[in-house]
């Protein structure tokens, strides 16, 4: 054991990462390839109805991505590049809407406005995924060279703002690309709005429909067109990212936030508050209100009903919450090891290999989650894998595989900023690979590692689509929420949603709190 | 009697407990060249940033062409109202724009006429005419430096501030850098204030030489 841990070569560890990822992320995708060898499957995919659904999913996702950009881009710009009272809090809250289950956001906006149909779907996706462009824009603006910004400042303030817009355009588009991917693969939100309002279908719902007659192979193969569209978006994103990296300044001073003066001190927080109200405050407030909502003839007070709903949420839903945290936590722990290994491997690869590895790593994220569920059933539901199939290790492995790219990209960003010389000196001194990786590459950035694992846990805990299909994940909190919503247990649903959201927010808020303490030190 | 292009009086600035500028005063006439030499960390860049309006002093005054620009820790003229250009040590090129756009954008935003014509002329004069479609990341160190000078020149500033313009170059590149500086100065009637840690660079400016040490400015 000590021989393995003390190995100086990176190769055994990289091989281990690839093998685990193969099992966790790539094996469930193998059934998707069937249409490439069975043309009868391919022809059903190309009929008019299916193409129509695919087209509808594409434009719904495109409009959702554009809305996410329209909300996320200004939000990130205002709170990262201007200094005013509360800017830090707005920055802190920026990623949280991404952690809210989209189905809950849909429920909240339906309750608030009564909106249904395609426009409500687009709005919900736009709101849920606005943090994706926002986070990338904030990152790029934080890396703008101070000299570049100040050169523009010497010419005109409008030009300085233009320089910010230009440096953050590609990250906004990249974030929009990811928003597109998430929106295209989600079936639960369109399904919800179609249930409460006029009926409409999207492609992901068509894929999910195959579960009703247990035709898992058809379900898995039907997702291939969405995967191909996702792949195109990913390739586009990779191209944009390459250009963007050329624009960012790794060394030297980075541009600082500008002090807001005069009326701007009041206008900027108000603008951000309005955006935050749409992203976070209104949906949470509405759901919270629904915990105590009751019929006109009821004699109980709102607080009595709400308290009872929360109690029920905790007693009835505790086992699901514990189960969810178990497999999501296990997935996060797995990513604590896998993500640094992958990030390091990608960092050390030459250009073409690097692109190939990134695409392979991202594949599970491109696949609609439902299809991942179908693939897992087909590949792992074998008599000799019975124990594994019904254990929480399977959902943990799938969550780790699906959300590993997010963790890897966070660490890759951090690790690429550490000078190679630090690690190479340790290599020359004879340090083991793990020491080099964790002590000298990641040593000063352990909080990024915790953030990466925390996000995997949060995304895993809110995962609904494949959890519905997979018996081992059937008793998760997200599935319980989905079932309760469909059986119209309104107070319980709302209270359970709030409990779930609080649990999802915890890792990210804890990370932000920890960072602020470290920053003060 | 005309007022000096730049008058700095009694400028002081501290960072935490450390005083980097201690009641600095000097004047620069139109077209005059001054170099300030001093070791790293002595506040040379801070002084330029205060003159450009990018930083504020703790106390003191900056007057540009007879007009109060900064008084104590109050900025009376915004950076874009000072007609001052600063060539930063790390150049500050706009990475998303091409070589030509780096110059035309600047001139257009400053509201100057003949945008395209002047941009092309300036780039040609500095030997960048064949690179106008490239992005800054695709330029060599020397070419990027030329572009930074071209952009500053195209804005026709009254005062040109140069922050260690050749600090990171090897000896050969520094020599061609000096030639470039000569070329730049021939084309401009601006007063020039150069800060550097290198005595040779200070001497090549052919102007008044001053020394900044322990926050105090002395004529050489």
PDB file of N, CA, C and O in Angstrom, chain A residues 128-199:
ATOM      1  N   UNK A 128     -32.922  29.498 -13.556  1.00  0.00           N
ATOM      2  CA  UNK A 128     -32.127  28.467 -12.868  1.00  0.00           C
ATOM      3  C   UNK A 128     -30.669  28.469 -13.319  1.00  0.00           C
ATOM      4  O   UNK A 128     -29.772  28.221 -12.525  1.00  0.00           O
ATOM      5  N   UNK A 129     -30.451  28.707 -14.619  1.00  0.00           N
ATOM      6  CA  UNK A 129     -29.092  28.555 -15.130  1.00  0.00           C
ATOM      7  C   UNK A 129     -28.376  29.884 -15.339  1.00  0.00           C
ATOM      8  O   UNK A 129     -27.238  29.904 -15.835  1.00  0.00           O
ATOM      9  N   UNK A 130     -28.980  30.999 -14.928  1.00  0.00           N
ATOM     10  CA  UNK A 130     -28.297  32.309 -15.035  1.00  0.00           C
ATOM     11  C   UNK A 130     -26.964  32.332 -14.287  1.00  0.00           C
ATOM     12  O   UNK A 130     -26.033  33.017 -14.722  1.00  0.00           O
ATOM     13  N   UNK A 131     -26.821  31.594 -13.165  1.00  0.00           N
ATOM     14  CA  UNK A 131     -25.517  31.618 -12.494  1.00  0.00           C
ATOM     15  C   UNK A 131     -24.369  31.072 -13.354  1.00  0.00           C
ATOM     16  O   UNK A 131     -23.210  31.411 -13.102  1.00  0.00           O
ATOM     17  N   UNK A 132     -24.677  30.243 -14.358  1.00  0.00           N
ATOM     18  CA  UNK A 132     -23.577  29.693 -15.164  1.00  0.00           C
ATOM     19  C   UNK A 132     -22.839  30.803 -15.918  1.00  0.00           C
ATOM     20  O   UNK A 132     -21.625  30.958 -15.749  1.00  0.00           O
ATOM     21  N   UNK A 133     -23.548  31.615 -16.748  1.00  0.00           N
ATOM     22  CA  UNK A 133     -22.818  32.742 -17.350  1.00  0.00           C
ATOM     23  C   UNK A 133     -22.293  33.708 -16.291  1.00  0.00           C
ATOM     24  O   UNK A 133     -21.185  34.239 -16.432  1.00  0.00           O
ATOM     25  N   UNK A 134     -23.072  33.911 -15.216  1.00  0.00           N
ATOM     26  CA  UNK A 134     -22.648  34.888 -14.196  1.00  0.00           C
ATOM     27  C   UNK A 134     -21.309  34.489 -13.585  1.00  0.00           C
ATOM     28  O   UNK A 134     -20.406  35.338 -13.461  1.00  0.00           O
ATOM     29  N   UNK A 135     -21.171  33.209 -13.238  1.00  0.00           N
ATOM     30  CA  UNK A 135     -19.927  32.776 -12.584  1.00  0.00           C
ATOM     31  C   UNK A 135     -18.736  32.903 -13.532  1.00  0.00           C
ATOM     32  O   UNK A 135     -17.650  33.332 -13.129  1.00  0.00           O
ATOM     33  N   UNK A 136     -18.952  32.547 -14.797  1.00  0.00           N
ATOM     34  CA  UNK A 136     -17.844  32.627 -15.755  1.00  0.00           C
ATOM     35  C   UNK A 136     -17.479  34.081 -16.072  1.00  0.00           C
ATOM     36  O   UNK A 136     -16.308  34.424 -16.227  1.00  0.00           O
ATOM     37  N   UNK A 137     -18.503  34.931 -16.155  1.00  0.00           N
ATOM     38  CA  UNK A 137     -18.251  36.357 -16.398  1.00  0.00           C
ATOM     39  C   UNK A 137     -17.482  36.953 -15.211  1.00  0.00           C
ATOM     40  O   UNK A 137     -16.493  37.676 -15.390  1.00  0.00           O
ATOM     41  N   UNK A 138     -17.913  36.601 -14.000  1.00  0.00           N
ATOM     42  CA  UNK A 138     -17.238  37.129 -12.802  1.00  0.00           C
ATOM     43  C   UNK A 138     -15.775  36.699 -12.786  1.00  0.00           C
ATOM     44  O   UNK A 138     -14.883  37.481 -12.468  1.00  0.00           O
ATOM     45  N   UNK A 139     -15.537  35.447 -13.174  1.00  0.00           N
ATOM     46  CA  UNK A 139     -14.166  34.946 -13.194  1.00  0.00           C
ATOM     47  C   UNK A 139     -13.313  35.716 -14.214  1.00  0.00           C
ATOM     48  O   UNK A 139     -12.192  36.118 -13.928  1.00  0.00           O
ATOM     49  N   UNK A 140     -13.877  35.933 -15.404  1.00  0.00           N
ATOM     50  CA  UNK A 140     -13.090  36.608 -16.447  1.00  0.00           C
ATOM     51  C   UNK A 140     -12.845  38.072 -16.079  1.00  0.00           C
ATOM     52  O   UNK A 140     -11.774  38.606 -16.334  1.00  0.00           O
ATOM     53  N   UNK A 141     -13.844  38.713 -15.475  1.00  0.00           N
ATOM     54  CA  UNK A 141     -13.652  40.120 -15.094  1.00  0.00           C
ATOM     55  C   UNK A 141     -12.618  40.231 -13.975  1.00  0.00           C
ATOM     56  O   UNK A 141     -11.899  41.224 -13.886  1.00  0.00           O
ATOM     57  N   UNK A 142     -12.556  39.209 -13.147  1.00  0.00           N
ATOM     58  CA  UNK A 142     -11.546  39.205 -12.090  1.00  0.00           C
ATOM     59  C   UNK A 142     -10.149  39.014 -12.646  1.00  0.00           C
ATOM     60  O   UNK A 142      -9.170  39.268 -11.968  1.00  0.00           O
ATOM     61  N   UNK A 143     -10.064  38.541 -13.892  1.00  0.00           N
ATOM     62  CA  UNK A 143      -8.752  38.291 -14.494  1.00  0.00           C
ATOM     63  C   UNK A 143      -8.370  39.340 -15.520  1.00  0.00           C
ATOM     64  O   UNK A 143      -7.350  39.205 -16.195  1.00  0.00           O
ATOM     65  N   UNK A 144      -9.219  40.361 -15.692  1.00  0.00           N
ATOM     66  CA  UNK A 144      -8.872  41.399 -16.660  1.00  0.00           C
ATOM     67  C   UNK A 144      -7.632  42.138 -16.162  1.00  0.00           C
ATOM     68  O   UNK A 144      -7.550  42.502 -14.985  1.00  0.00           O
ATOM     69  N   UNK A 145      -6.705  42.348 -17.055  1.00  0.00           N
ATOM     70  CA  UNK A 145      -5.483  43.046 -16.664  1.00  0.00           C
ATOM     71  C   UNK A 145      -5.827  44.470 -16.231  1.00  0.00           C
ATOM     72  O   UNK A 145      -6.584  45.172 -16.909  1.00  0.00           O
ATOM     73  N   UNK A 146      -5.244  44.880 -15.107  1.00  0.00           N
ATOM     74  CA  UNK A 146      -5.515  46.228 -14.600  1.00  0.00           C
ATOM     75  C   UNK A 146      -5.069  47.269 -15.616  1.00  0.00           C
ATOM     76  O   UNK A 146      -5.759  48.258 -15.870  1.00  0.00           O
ATOM     77  N   UNK A 147      -3.908  47.019 -16.239  1.00  0.00           N
ATOM     78  CA  UNK A 147      -3.377  47.992 -17.194  1.00  0.00           C
ATOM     79  C   UNK A 147      -4.309  48.134 -18.397  1.00  0.00           C
ATOM     80  O   UNK A 147      -4.535  49.239 -18.897  1.00  0.00           O
ATOM     81  N   UNK A 148      -4.861  47.009 -18.841  1.00  0.00           N
ATOM     82  CA  UNK A 148      -5.760  47.038 -19.990  1.00  0.00           C
ATOM     83  C   UNK A 148      -7.019  47.859 -19.662  1.00  0.00           C
ATOM     84  O   UNK A 148      -7.481  48.674 -20.470  1.00  0.00           O
ATOM     85  N   UNK A 149      -7.555  47.640 -18.457  1.00  0.00           N
ATOM     86  CA  UNK A 149      -8.754  48.379 -18.045  1.00  0.00           C
ATOM     87  C   UNK A 149      -8.433  49.865 -17.857  1.00  0.00           C
ATOM     88  O   UNK A 149      -9.178  50.741 -18.296  1.00  0.00           O
ATOM     89  N   UNK A 150      -7.288  50.119 -17.239  1.00  0.00           N
ATOM     90  CA  UNK A 150      -6.950  51.527 -16.961  1.00  0.00           C
ATOM     91  C   UNK A 150      -6.590  52.287 -18.241  1.00  0.00           C
ATOM     92  O   UNK A 150      -6.835  53.491 -18.333  1.00  0.00           O
ATOM     93  N   UNK A 151      -6.030  51.589 -19.217  1.00  0.00           N
ATOM     94  CA  UNK A 151      -5.780  52.249 -20.519  1.00  0.00           C
ATOM     95  C   UNK A 151      -7.097  52.743 -21.088  1.00  0.00           C
ATOM     96  O   UNK A 151      -7.169  53.818 -21.692  1.00  0.00           O
ATOM     97  N   UNK A 152      -8.135  51.939 -20.935  1.00  0.00           N
ATOM     98  CA  UNK A 152      -9.452  52.344 -21.423  1.00  0.00           C
ATOM     99  C   UNK A 152     -10.007  53.483 -20.566  1.00  0.00           C
ATOM    100  O   UNK A 152     -10.647  54.403 -21.087  1.00  0.00           O
ATOM    101  N   UNK A 153      -9.740  53.419 -19.265  1.00  0.00           N
ATOM    102  CA  UNK A 153     -10.214  54.471 -18.350  1.00  0.00           C
ATOM    103  C   UNK A 153      -9.620  55.834 -18.710  1.00  0.00           C
ATOM    104  O   UNK A 153     -10.241  56.870 -18.506  1.00  0.00           O
ATOM    105  N   UNK A 154      -8.394  55.812 -19.238  1.00  0.00           N
ATOM    106  CA  UNK A 154      -7.738  57.075 -19.595  1.00  0.00           C
ATOM    107  C   UNK A 154      -8.406  57.713 -20.808  1.00  0.00           C
ATOM    108  O   UNK A 154      -8.176  58.869 -21.109  1.00  0.00           O
ATOM    109  N   UNK A 155      -9.220  56.925 -21.507  1.00  0.00           N
ATOM    110  CA  UNK A 155      -9.883  57.462 -22.701  1.00  0.00           C
ATOM    111  C   UNK A 155     -11.306  57.915 -22.373  1.00  0.00           C
ATOM    112  O   UNK A 155     -11.663  59.050 -22.627  1.00  0.00           O
ATOM    113  N   UNK A 156     -12.122  57.004 -21.812  1.00  0.00           N
ATOM    114  CA  UNK A 156     -13.465  57.427 -21.384  1.00  0.00           C
ATOM    115  C   UNK A 156     -14.086  56.334 -20.512  1.00  0.00           C
ATOM    116  O   UNK A 156     -13.753  55.159 -20.671  1.00  0.00           O
ATOM    117  N   UNK A 157     -14.989  56.706 -19.610  1.00  0.00           N
ATOM    118  CA  UNK A 157     -15.599  55.689 -18.749  1.00  0.00           C
ATOM    119  C   UNK A 157     -16.441  54.698 -19.554  1.00  0.00           C
ATOM    120  O   UNK A 157     -16.499  53.524 -19.246  1.00  0.00           O
ATOM    121  N   UNK A 158     -17.093  55.214 -20.604  1.00  0.00           N
ATOM    122  CA  UNK A 158     -17.911  54.333 -21.438  1.00  0.00           C
ATOM    123  C   UNK A 158     -17.039  53.274 -22.098  1.00  0.00           C
ATOM    124  O   UNK A 158     -17.398  52.117 -22.221  1.00  0.00           O
ATOM    125  N   UNK A 159     -15.859  53.724 -22.488  1.00  0.00           N
ATOM    126  CA  UNK A 159     -14.917  52.816 -23.144  1.00  0.00           C
ATOM    127  C   UNK A 159     -14.387  51.774 -22.161  1.00  0.00           C
ATOM    128  O   UNK A 159     -14.141  50.624 -22.527  1.00  0.00           O
ATOM    129  N   UNK A 160     -14.243  52.201 -20.898  1.00  0.00           N
ATOM    130  CA  UNK A 160     -13.789  51.260 -19.865  1.00  0.00           C
ATOM    131  C   UNK A 160     -14.844  50.170 -19.664  1.00  0.00           C
ATOM    132  O   UNK A 160     -14.514  48.987 -19.521  1.00  0.00           O
ATOM    133  N   UNK A 161     -16.120  50.571 -19.675  1.00  0.00           N
ATOM    134  CA  UNK A 161     -17.197  49.578 -19.534  1.00  0.00           C
ATOM    135  C   UNK A 161     -17.214  48.649 -20.754  1.00  0.00           C
ATOM    136  O   UNK A 161     -17.378  47.438 -20.632  1.00  0.00           O
ATOM    137  N   UNK A 162     -16.984  49.254 -21.917  1.00  0.00           N
ATOM    138  CA  UNK A 162     -16.925  48.452 -23.149  1.00  0.00           C
ATOM    139  C   UNK A 162     -15.803  47.413 -23.056  1.00  0.00           C
ATOM    140  O   UNK A 162     -15.951  46.270 -23.495  1.00  0.00           O
ATOM    141  N   UNK A 163     -14.682  47.817 -22.461  1.00  0.00           N
ATOM    142  CA  UNK A 163     -13.562  46.867 -22.330  1.00  0.00           C
ATOM    143  C   UNK A 163     -13.963  45.701 -21.422  1.00  0.00           C
ATOM    144  O   UNK A 163     -13.552  44.566 -21.636  1.00  0.00           O
ATOM    145  N   UNK A 164     -14.793  45.984 -20.413  1.00  0.00           N
ATOM    146  CA  UNK A 164     -15.293  44.912 -19.538  1.00  0.00           C
ATOM    147  C   UNK A 164     -16.237  43.994 -20.307  1.00  0.00           C
ATOM    148  O   UNK A 164     -16.204  42.773 -20.158  1.00  0.00           O
ATOM    149  N   UNK A 165     -17.101  44.615 -21.122  1.00  0.00           N
ATOM    150  CA  UNK A 165     -18.060  43.811 -21.896  1.00  0.00           C
ATOM    151  C   UNK A 165     -17.327  42.899 -22.866  1.00  0.00           C
ATOM    152  O   UNK A 165     -17.679  41.733 -23.040  1.00  0.00           O
ATOM    153  N   UNK A 166     -16.273  43.469 -23.481  1.00  0.00           N
ATOM    154  CA  UNK A 166     -15.557  42.677 -24.487  1.00  0.00           C
ATOM    155  C   UNK A 166     -14.845  41.492 -23.855  1.00  0.00           C
ATOM    156  O   UNK A 166     -14.842  40.402 -24.404  1.00  0.00           O
ATOM    157  N   UNK A 167     -14.234  41.714 -22.685  1.00  0.00           N
ATOM    158  CA  UNK A 167     -13.477  40.628 -22.053  1.00  0.00           C
ATOM    159  C   UNK A 167     -14.407  39.558 -21.498  1.00  0.00           C
ATOM    160  O   UNK A 167     -14.002  38.419 -21.304  1.00  0.00           O
ATOM    161  N   UNK A 168     -15.676  39.939 -21.251  1.00  0.00           N
ATOM    162  CA  UNK A 168     -16.577  38.950 -20.640  1.00  0.00           C
ATOM    163  C   UNK A 168     -17.609  38.395 -21.627  1.00  0.00           C
ATOM    164  O   UNK A 168     -18.458  37.595 -21.234  1.00  0.00           O
ATOM    165  N   UNK A 169     -17.517  38.794 -22.894  1.00  0.00           N
ATOM    166  CA  UNK A 169     -18.494  38.311 -23.880  1.00  0.00           C
ATOM    167  C   UNK A 169     -18.402  36.791 -24.069  1.00  0.00           C
ATOM    168  O   UNK A 169     -19.401  36.074 -24.000  1.00  0.00           O
ATOM    169  N   UNK A 170     -17.182  36.313 -24.307  1.00  0.00           N
ATOM    170  CA  UNK A 170     -17.048  34.875 -24.562  1.00  0.00           C
ATOM    171  C   UNK A 170     -17.424  34.039 -23.338  1.00  0.00           C
ATOM    172  O   UNK A 170     -18.139  33.038 -23.475  1.00  0.00           O
ATOM    173  N   UNK A 171     -16.985  34.425 -22.123  1.00  0.00           N
ATOM    174  CA  UNK A 171     -17.438  33.647 -20.955  1.00  0.00           C
ATOM    175  C   UNK A 171     -18.961  33.635 -20.816  1.00  0.00           C
ATOM    176  O   UNK A 171     -19.539  32.608 -20.427  1.00  0.00           O
ATOM    177  N   UNK A 172     -19.614  34.760 -21.154  1.00  0.00           N
ATOM    178  CA  UNK A 172     -21.077  34.785 -21.079  1.00  0.00           C
ATOM    179  C   UNK A 172     -21.655  33.764 -22.064  1.00  0.00           C
ATOM    180  O   UNK A 172     -22.589  33.016 -21.738  1.00  0.00           O
ATOM    181  N   UNK A 173     -21.071  33.718 -23.265  1.00  0.00           N
ATOM    182  CA  UNK A 173     -21.563  32.760 -24.278  1.00  0.00           C
ATOM    183  C   UNK A 173     -21.278  31.321 -23.856  1.00  0.00           C
ATOM    184  O   UNK A 173     -22.096  30.423 -24.063  1.00  0.00           O
ATOM    185  N   UNK A 174     -20.103  31.105 -23.258  1.00  0.00           N
ATOM    186  CA  UNK A 174     -19.760  29.750 -22.804  1.00  0.00           C
ATOM    187  C   UNK A 174     -20.759  29.316 -21.719  1.00  0.00           C
ATOM    188  O   UNK A 174     -21.279  28.194 -21.736  1.00  0.00           O
ATOM    189  N   UNK A 175     -21.036  30.225 -20.792  1.00  0.00           N
ATOM    190  CA  UNK A 175     -22.020  29.928 -19.737  1.00  0.00           C
ATOM    191  C   UNK A 175     -23.378  29.634 -20.352  1.00  0.00           C
ATOM    192  O   UNK A 175     -24.082  28.715 -19.927  1.00  0.00           O
ATOM    193  N   UNK A 176     -23.735  30.406 -21.383  1.00  0.00           N
ATOM    194  CA  UNK A 176     -24.997  30.175 -22.092  1.00  0.00           C
ATOM    195  C   UNK A 176     -25.007  28.799 -22.732  1.00  0.00           C
ATOM    196  O   UNK A 176     -26.034  28.110 -22.730  1.00  0.00           O
ATOM    197  N   UNK A 177     -23.861  28.387 -23.262  1.00  0.00           N
ATOM    198  CA  UNK A 177     -23.741  27.056 -23.869  1.00  0.00           C
ATOM    199  C   UNK A 177     -24.043  25.966 -22.852  1.00  0.00           C
ATOM    200  O   UNK A 177     -24.776  25.010 -23.138  1.00  0.00           O
ATOM    201  N   UNK A 178     -23.489  26.118 -21.653  1.00  0.00           N
ATOM    202  CA  UNK A 178     -23.749  25.116 -20.610  1.00  0.00           C
ATOM    203  C   UNK A 178     -25.219  25.160 -20.168  1.00  0.00           C
ATOM    204  O   UNK A 178     -25.816  24.117 -19.893  1.00  0.00           O
ATOM    205  N   UNK A 179     -25.776  26.374 -20.126  1.00  0.00           N
ATOM    206  CA  UNK A 179     -27.197  26.500 -19.771  1.00  0.00           C
ATOM    207  C   UNK A 179     -28.045  25.747 -20.806  1.00  0.00           C
ATOM    208  O   UNK A 179     -29.014  25.061 -20.457  1.00  0.00           O
ATOM    209  N   UNK A 180     -27.655  25.857 -22.075  1.00  0.00           N
ATOM    210  CA  UNK A 180     -28.348  25.152 -23.160  1.00  0.00           C
ATOM    211  C   UNK A 180     -28.339  23.643 -22.890  1.00  0.00           C
ATOM    212  O   UNK A 180     -29.359  22.966 -22.991  1.00  0.00           O
ATOM    213  N   UNK A 181     -27.142  23.126 -22.526  1.00  0.00           N
ATOM    214  CA  UNK A 181     -27.008  21.685 -22.310  1.00  0.00           C
ATOM    215  C   UNK A 181     -27.930  21.200 -21.191  1.00  0.00           C
ATOM    216  O   UNK A 181     -28.611  20.188 -21.324  1.00  0.00           O
ATOM    217  N   UNK A 182     -27.927  21.945 -20.068  1.00  0.00           N
ATOM    218  CA  UNK A 182     -28.764  21.541 -18.941  1.00  0.00           C
ATOM    219  C   UNK A 182     -30.250  21.623 -19.307  1.00  0.00           C
ATOM    220  O   UNK A 182     -31.034  20.753 -18.949  1.00  0.00           O
ATOM    221  N   UNK A 183     -30.616  22.691 -20.022  1.00  0.00           N
ATOM    222  CA  UNK A 183     -32.029  22.887 -20.363  1.00  0.00           C
ATOM    223  C   UNK A 183     -32.508  21.817 -21.343  1.00  0.00           C
ATOM    224  O   UNK A 183     -33.622  21.300 -21.217  1.00  0.00           O
ATOM    225  N   UNK A 184     -31.637  21.472 -22.298  1.00  0.00           N
ATOM    226  CA  UNK A 184     -32.051  20.506 -23.320  1.00  0.00           C
ATOM    227  C   UNK A 184     -32.285  19.120 -22.729  1.00  0.00           C
ATOM    228  O   UNK A 184     -33.126  18.363 -23.205  1.00  0.00           O
ATOM    229  N   UNK A 185     -31.552  18.788 -21.676  1.00  0.00           N
ATOM    230  CA  UNK A 185     -31.649  17.434 -21.120  1.00  0.00           C
ATOM    231  C   UNK A 185     -32.691  17.292 -20.029  1.00  0.00           C
ATOM    232  O   UNK A 185     -32.912  16.192 -19.523  1.00  0.00           O
ATOM    233  N   UNK A 186     -33.340  18.376 -19.633  1.00  0.00           N
ATOM    234  CA  UNK A 186     -34.275  18.336 -18.500  1.00  0.00           C
ATOM    235  C   UNK A 186     -35.687  18.013 -18.987  1.00  0.00           C
ATOM    236  O   UNK A 186     -36.219  18.697 -19.854  1.00  0.00           O
ATOM    237  N   UNK A 187     -36.287  16.982 -18.424  1.00  0.00           N
ATOM    238  CA  UNK A 187     -37.663  16.680 -18.839  1.00  0.00           C
ATOM    239  C   UNK A 187     -38.680  17.130 -17.780  1.00  0.00           C
ATOM    240  O   UNK A 187     -39.839  17.404 -18.079  1.00  0.00           O
ATOM    241  N   UNK A 188     -38.238  17.253 -16.497  1.00  0.00           N
ATOM    242  CA  UNK A 188     -39.193  17.444 -15.404  1.00  0.00           C
ATOM    243  C   UNK A 188     -39.905  18.803 -15.475  1.00  0.00           C
ATOM    244  O   UNK A 188     -41.106  18.883 -15.212  1.00  0.00           O
ATOM    245  N   UNK A 189     -39.176  19.860 -15.835  1.00  0.00           N
ATOM    246  CA  UNK A 189     -39.782  21.200 -15.853  1.00  0.00           C
ATOM    247  C   UNK A 189     -40.829  21.323 -16.973  1.00  0.00           C
ATOM    248  O   UNK A 189     -41.978  21.712 -16.707  1.00  0.00           O
ATOM    249  N   UNK A 190     -40.477  20.975 -18.238  1.00  0.00           N
ATOM    250  CA  UNK A 190     -41.516  21.041 -19.280  1.00  0.00           C
ATOM    251  C   UNK A 190     -42.695  20.136 -18.941  1.00  0.00           C
ATOM    252  O   UNK A 190     -43.854  20.494 -19.178  1.00  0.00           O
ATOM    253  N   UNK A 191     -42.383  18.977 -18.363  1.00  0.00           N
ATOM    254  CA  UNK A 191     -43.436  18.033 -17.993  1.00  0.00           C
ATOM    255  C   UNK A 191     -44.385  18.672 -16.968  1.00  0.00           C
ATOM    256  O   UNK A 191     -45.611  18.554 -17.076  1.00  0.00           O
ATOM    257  N   UNK A 192     -43.815  19.394 -15.995  1.00  0.00           N
ATOM    258  CA  UNK A 192     -44.625  20.043 -14.959  1.00  0.00           C
ATOM    259  C   UNK A 192     -45.519  21.123 -15.584  1.00  0.00           C
ATOM    260  O   UNK A 192     -46.727  21.165 -15.329  1.00  0.00           O
ATOM    261  N   UNK A 193     -44.920  21.979 -16.422  1.00  0.00           N
ATOM    262  CA  UNK A 193     -45.715  23.070 -17.009  1.00  0.00           C
ATOM    263  C   UNK A 193     -46.757  22.540 -17.994  1.00  0.00           C
ATOM    264  O   UNK A 193     -47.806  23.146 -18.185  1.00  0.00           O
ATOM    265  N   UNK A 194     -46.429  21.398 -18.618  1.00  0.00           N
ATOM    266  CA  UNK A 194     -47.424  20.800 -19.520  1.00  0.00           C
ATOM    267  C   UNK A 194     -48.568  20.190 -18.718  1.00  0.00           C
ATOM    268  O   UNK A 194     -49.701  20.129 -19.188  1.00  0.00           O
ATOM    269  N   UNK A 195     -48.264  19.754 -17.486  1.00  0.00           N
ATOM    270  CA  UNK A 195     -49.305  19.145 -16.647  1.00  0.00           C
ATOM    271  C   UNK A 195     -50.252  20.199 -16.089  1.00  0.00           C
ATOM    272  O   UNK A 195     -51.465  20.007 -16.057  1.00  0.00           O
ATOM    273  N   UNK A 196     -49.681  21.332 -15.658  1.00  0.00           N
ATOM    274  CA  UNK A 196     -50.541  22.345 -15.030  1.00  0.00           C
ATOM    275  C   UNK A 196     -51.180  23.293 -16.057  1.00  0.00           C
ATOM    276  O   UNK A 196     -52.071  24.063 -15.713  1.00  0.00           O
ATOM    277  N   UNK A 197     -50.694  23.255 -17.302  1.00  0.00           N
ATOM    278  CA  UNK A 197     -51.251  24.156 -18.322  1.00  0.00           C
ATOM    279  C   UNK A 197     -51.480  23.406 -19.623  1.00  0.00           C
ATOM    280  O   UNK A 197     -51.810  22.213 -19.602  1.00  0.00           O
ATOM    281  N   UNK A 198     -51.298  24.109 -20.741  1.00  0.00           N
ATOM    282  CA  UNK A 198     -51.498  23.466 -22.050  1.00  0.00           C
ATOM    283  C   UNK A 198     -50.425  22.408 -22.283  1.00  0.00           C
ATOM    284  O   UNK A 198     -49.252  22.619 -21.988  1.00  0.00           O
ATOM    285  N   UNK A 199     -50.873  21.293 -22.849  1.00  0.00           N
ATOM    286  CA  UNK A 199     -49.958  20.170 -23.069  1.00  0.00           C
ATOM    287  C   UNK A 199     -48.951  20.491 -24.177  1.00  0.00           C
ATOM    288  O   UNK A 199     -49.312  21.013 -25.230  1.00  0.00           O
TER     289      UNK A 199
END
